XYZ file of C-alpha atoms in Angstrom:
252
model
C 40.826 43.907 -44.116
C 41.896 46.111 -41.202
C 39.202 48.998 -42.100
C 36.710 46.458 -42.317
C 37.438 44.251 -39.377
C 37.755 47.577 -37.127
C 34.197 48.986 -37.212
C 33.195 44.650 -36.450
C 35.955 44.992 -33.260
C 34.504 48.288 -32.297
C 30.538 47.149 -32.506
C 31.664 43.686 -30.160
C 33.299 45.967 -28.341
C 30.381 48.017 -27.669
C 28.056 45.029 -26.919
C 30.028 43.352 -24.485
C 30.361 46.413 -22.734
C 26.504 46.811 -22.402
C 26.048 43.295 -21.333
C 28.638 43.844 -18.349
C 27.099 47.241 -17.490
C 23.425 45.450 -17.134
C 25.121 42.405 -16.037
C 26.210 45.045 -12.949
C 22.932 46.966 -12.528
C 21.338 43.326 -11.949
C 23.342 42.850 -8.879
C 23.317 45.833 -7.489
C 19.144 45.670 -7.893
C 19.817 42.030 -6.702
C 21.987 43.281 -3.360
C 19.325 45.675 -2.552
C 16.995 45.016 -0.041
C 13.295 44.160 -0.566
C 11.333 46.885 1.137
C 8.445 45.714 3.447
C 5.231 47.179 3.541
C 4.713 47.916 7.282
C 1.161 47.710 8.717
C -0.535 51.043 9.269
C -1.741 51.743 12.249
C -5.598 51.951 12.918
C -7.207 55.305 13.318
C -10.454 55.198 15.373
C -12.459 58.378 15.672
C -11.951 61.463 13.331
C -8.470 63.892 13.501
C -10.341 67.385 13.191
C -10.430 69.903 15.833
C -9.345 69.634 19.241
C -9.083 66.155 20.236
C -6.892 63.969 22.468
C -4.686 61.287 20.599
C -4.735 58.233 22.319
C -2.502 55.088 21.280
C -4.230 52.639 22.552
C -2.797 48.927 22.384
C -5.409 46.280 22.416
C -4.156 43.053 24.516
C -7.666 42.303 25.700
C -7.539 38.766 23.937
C -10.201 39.654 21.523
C -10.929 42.049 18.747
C -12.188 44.738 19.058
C -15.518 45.995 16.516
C -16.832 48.944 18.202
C -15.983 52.182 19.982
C -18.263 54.817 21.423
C -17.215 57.052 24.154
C -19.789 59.596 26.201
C -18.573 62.514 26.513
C -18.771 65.142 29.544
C -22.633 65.857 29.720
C -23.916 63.376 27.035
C -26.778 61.292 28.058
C -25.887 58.640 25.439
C -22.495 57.253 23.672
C -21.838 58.610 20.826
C -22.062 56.795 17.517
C -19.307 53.586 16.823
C -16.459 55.439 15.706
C -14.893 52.899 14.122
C -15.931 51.543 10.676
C -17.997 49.159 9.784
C -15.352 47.191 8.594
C -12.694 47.858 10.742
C -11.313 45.245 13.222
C -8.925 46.232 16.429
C -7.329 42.350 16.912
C -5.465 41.585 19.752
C -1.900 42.423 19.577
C -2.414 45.255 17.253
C -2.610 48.924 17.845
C -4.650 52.126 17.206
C -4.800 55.596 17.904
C -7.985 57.001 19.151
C -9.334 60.059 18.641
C -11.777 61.868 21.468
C -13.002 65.523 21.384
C -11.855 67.585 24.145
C -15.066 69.107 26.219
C -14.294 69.912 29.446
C -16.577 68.774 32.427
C -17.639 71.513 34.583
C -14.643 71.485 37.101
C -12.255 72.094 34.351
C -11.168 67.521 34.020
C -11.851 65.315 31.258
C -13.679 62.866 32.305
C -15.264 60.227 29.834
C -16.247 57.074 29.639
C -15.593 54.687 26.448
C -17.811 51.720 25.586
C -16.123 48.444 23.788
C -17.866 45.947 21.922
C -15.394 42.713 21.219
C -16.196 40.387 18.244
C -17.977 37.835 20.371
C -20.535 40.039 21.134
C -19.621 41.161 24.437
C -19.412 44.575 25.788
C -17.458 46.813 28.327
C -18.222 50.194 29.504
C -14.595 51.821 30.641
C -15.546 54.792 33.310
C -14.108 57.405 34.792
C -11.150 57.570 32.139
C -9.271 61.052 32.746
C -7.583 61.515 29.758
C -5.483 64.271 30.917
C -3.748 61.711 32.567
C -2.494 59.571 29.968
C -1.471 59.256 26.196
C -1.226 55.733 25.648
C -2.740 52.891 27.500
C -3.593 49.142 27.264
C -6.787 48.049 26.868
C -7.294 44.488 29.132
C -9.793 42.229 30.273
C -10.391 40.550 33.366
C -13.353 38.289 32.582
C -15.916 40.174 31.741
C -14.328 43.153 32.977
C -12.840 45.718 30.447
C -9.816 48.175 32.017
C -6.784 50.025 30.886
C -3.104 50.036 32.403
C -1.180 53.060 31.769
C 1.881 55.636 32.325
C -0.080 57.822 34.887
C 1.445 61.594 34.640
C 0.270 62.841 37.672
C 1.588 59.664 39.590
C 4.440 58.687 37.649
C 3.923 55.212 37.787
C 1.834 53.009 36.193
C -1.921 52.750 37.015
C -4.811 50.363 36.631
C -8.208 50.895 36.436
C -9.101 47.537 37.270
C -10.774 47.927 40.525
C -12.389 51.214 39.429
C -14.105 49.535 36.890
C -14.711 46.292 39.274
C -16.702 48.801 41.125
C -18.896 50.317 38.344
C -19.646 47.032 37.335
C -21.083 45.713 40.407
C -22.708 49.578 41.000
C -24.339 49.038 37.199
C -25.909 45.613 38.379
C -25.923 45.089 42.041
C -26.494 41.174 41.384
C -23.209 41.032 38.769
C -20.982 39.760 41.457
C -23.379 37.502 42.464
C -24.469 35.486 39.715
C -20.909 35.503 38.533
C -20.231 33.516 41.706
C -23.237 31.434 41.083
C -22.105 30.457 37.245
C -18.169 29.493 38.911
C -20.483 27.563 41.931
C -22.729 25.519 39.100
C -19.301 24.888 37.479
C -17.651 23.835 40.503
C -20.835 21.371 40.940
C -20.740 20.044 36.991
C -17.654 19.117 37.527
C -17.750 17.522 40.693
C -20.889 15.410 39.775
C -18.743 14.167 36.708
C -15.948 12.856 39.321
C -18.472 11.449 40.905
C -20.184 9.394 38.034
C -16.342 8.586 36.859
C -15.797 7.275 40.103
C -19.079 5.552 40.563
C -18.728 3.831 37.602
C -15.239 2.544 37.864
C -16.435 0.544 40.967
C -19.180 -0.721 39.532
C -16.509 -2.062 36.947
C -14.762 -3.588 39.760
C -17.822 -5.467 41.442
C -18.963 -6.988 37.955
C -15.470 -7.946 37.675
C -14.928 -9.265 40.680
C -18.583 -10.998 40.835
C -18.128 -12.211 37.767
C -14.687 -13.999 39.416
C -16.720 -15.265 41.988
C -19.263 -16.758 39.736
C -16.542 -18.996 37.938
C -14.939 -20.027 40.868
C -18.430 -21.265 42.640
C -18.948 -23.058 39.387
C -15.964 -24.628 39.829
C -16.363 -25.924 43.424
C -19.902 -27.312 42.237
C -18.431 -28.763 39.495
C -15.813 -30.744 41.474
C -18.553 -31.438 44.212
C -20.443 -33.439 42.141
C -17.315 -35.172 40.511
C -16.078 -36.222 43.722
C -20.067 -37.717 44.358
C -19.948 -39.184 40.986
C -16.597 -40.786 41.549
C -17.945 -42.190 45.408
C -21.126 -43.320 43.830
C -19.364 -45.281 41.416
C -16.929 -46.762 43.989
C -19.368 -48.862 46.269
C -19.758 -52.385 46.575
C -22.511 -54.116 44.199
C -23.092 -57.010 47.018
C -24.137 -53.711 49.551
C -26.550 -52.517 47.021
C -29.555 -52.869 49.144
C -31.786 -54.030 45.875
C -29.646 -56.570 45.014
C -30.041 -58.091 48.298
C -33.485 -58.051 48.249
C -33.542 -60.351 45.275
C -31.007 -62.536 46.526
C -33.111 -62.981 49.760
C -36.777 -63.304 47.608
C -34.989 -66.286 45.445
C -33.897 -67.529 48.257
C -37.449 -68.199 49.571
C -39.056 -69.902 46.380
């Protein structure tokens, strides 16, 4: 019995062994934690040659669908150099990459064209990358402009009133009819006040014509009562007709 029942001891032995060993393994694989995939980080333009690396963090409100810069001595923005496909939301981040050429005074000067998902556009000019290697792209109505670390400066810089300019420069009337769409606005919403207002004492003179109409009613009402009631009240022998015919029997 022993040399049988030993080789049966030894094979339990054996299994409940495993069992705690995976029994283990599953807890530790249990304890560890879950990886996250992190987002990866948009690359706009192509990383070959010698380019500037921008990271560029889009809080403009909108997505961005296109990118074109013009480069020192183009004529023309270059082609979208973004994909098709690709989509620069707000919040997120990208790095963008723009071939160095060198203007003729030794700067590098471009300017970068943005088209947002609602079809609008913004021409950034002036931009000196040399100056910065990160920036946020904003908006200030239809105004596209960057904030960012400026190295020459050491502070932060806008380009906000740089580009206010070159947008009233590009179309002289820009400012203008701007003013005229917040003036038309201004007026839309005034007349609406107006109507509201209008029309609430309108409300108030049917109401309180309507009050006076009942209470006219009224007094006619008890007018002719207090006639009825009068009528009613006199004295049969001053009815003048009954006279009469007293005074015509009176004379057969």
């Amino acid at each position: 019995m022993q040399n049988l029942a030993s080789p049966t001891m030894r094979r339990l032995t054996v299994f409940a062994l495993c069992a705690f060993l995976a029994l283990c393994l599953a807890g530790c694989a249990t304890d560890e934690p879950v990886a996250q995939a992190q987002p990866q980080t948009l690359e706009i333009g192509e990383n070959a040659g010698d380019v500037y690396s921008v990271a560029l963090s889009n809080s403009s409100g909108k997505s961005v669908v296109s990118m074109s810069v013009k480069l020192p001595g183009d004529e023309s923005f270059s082609a979208n150099l973004m994909s098709s496909d690709a989509h620069l939301k707000d919040g997120e981040d990208a790095i963008v990459y723009v071939p160095k050429q060198a203007t003729e005074d030794g700067t590098y000067i471009i300017d970068l064209k943005v088209v947002f998902g609602d079809g609008g556009v913004s021409v950034l000019h002036h931009l000196d990358l040399e100056e910065f290697s990160a920036a946020t792209l904003l908006l200030n109505g239809k105004i596209g402009y960057v904030t960012y670390q400026g190295k020459s400066a050491n502070r932060m810089i806008s380009t906000l009133d740089l580009q206010t300019y070159y947008y009233n420069l590009e179309d002289p009337t820009a400012a203008a009819r701007d003013k005229a769409e917040e003036e038309e606005e201004k007026r839309r919403l005034e007349k609406l006040e107006e109507d509201l207002k209008a029309t609430e004492e309108q409300q108030a003179a049917d109401a309180t014509t309507s009050s006076d109409g009942t209470k006219t009613a009224t007094e006619e009402n008890a007018q002719t009562k207090v006639t009825t009631n009068d009528t009613q009240g006199m004295d049969i022998e001053d009815d003048p007709i009954e006279v009469n015919q007293d005074e015509d029997l009176s004379d057969d």
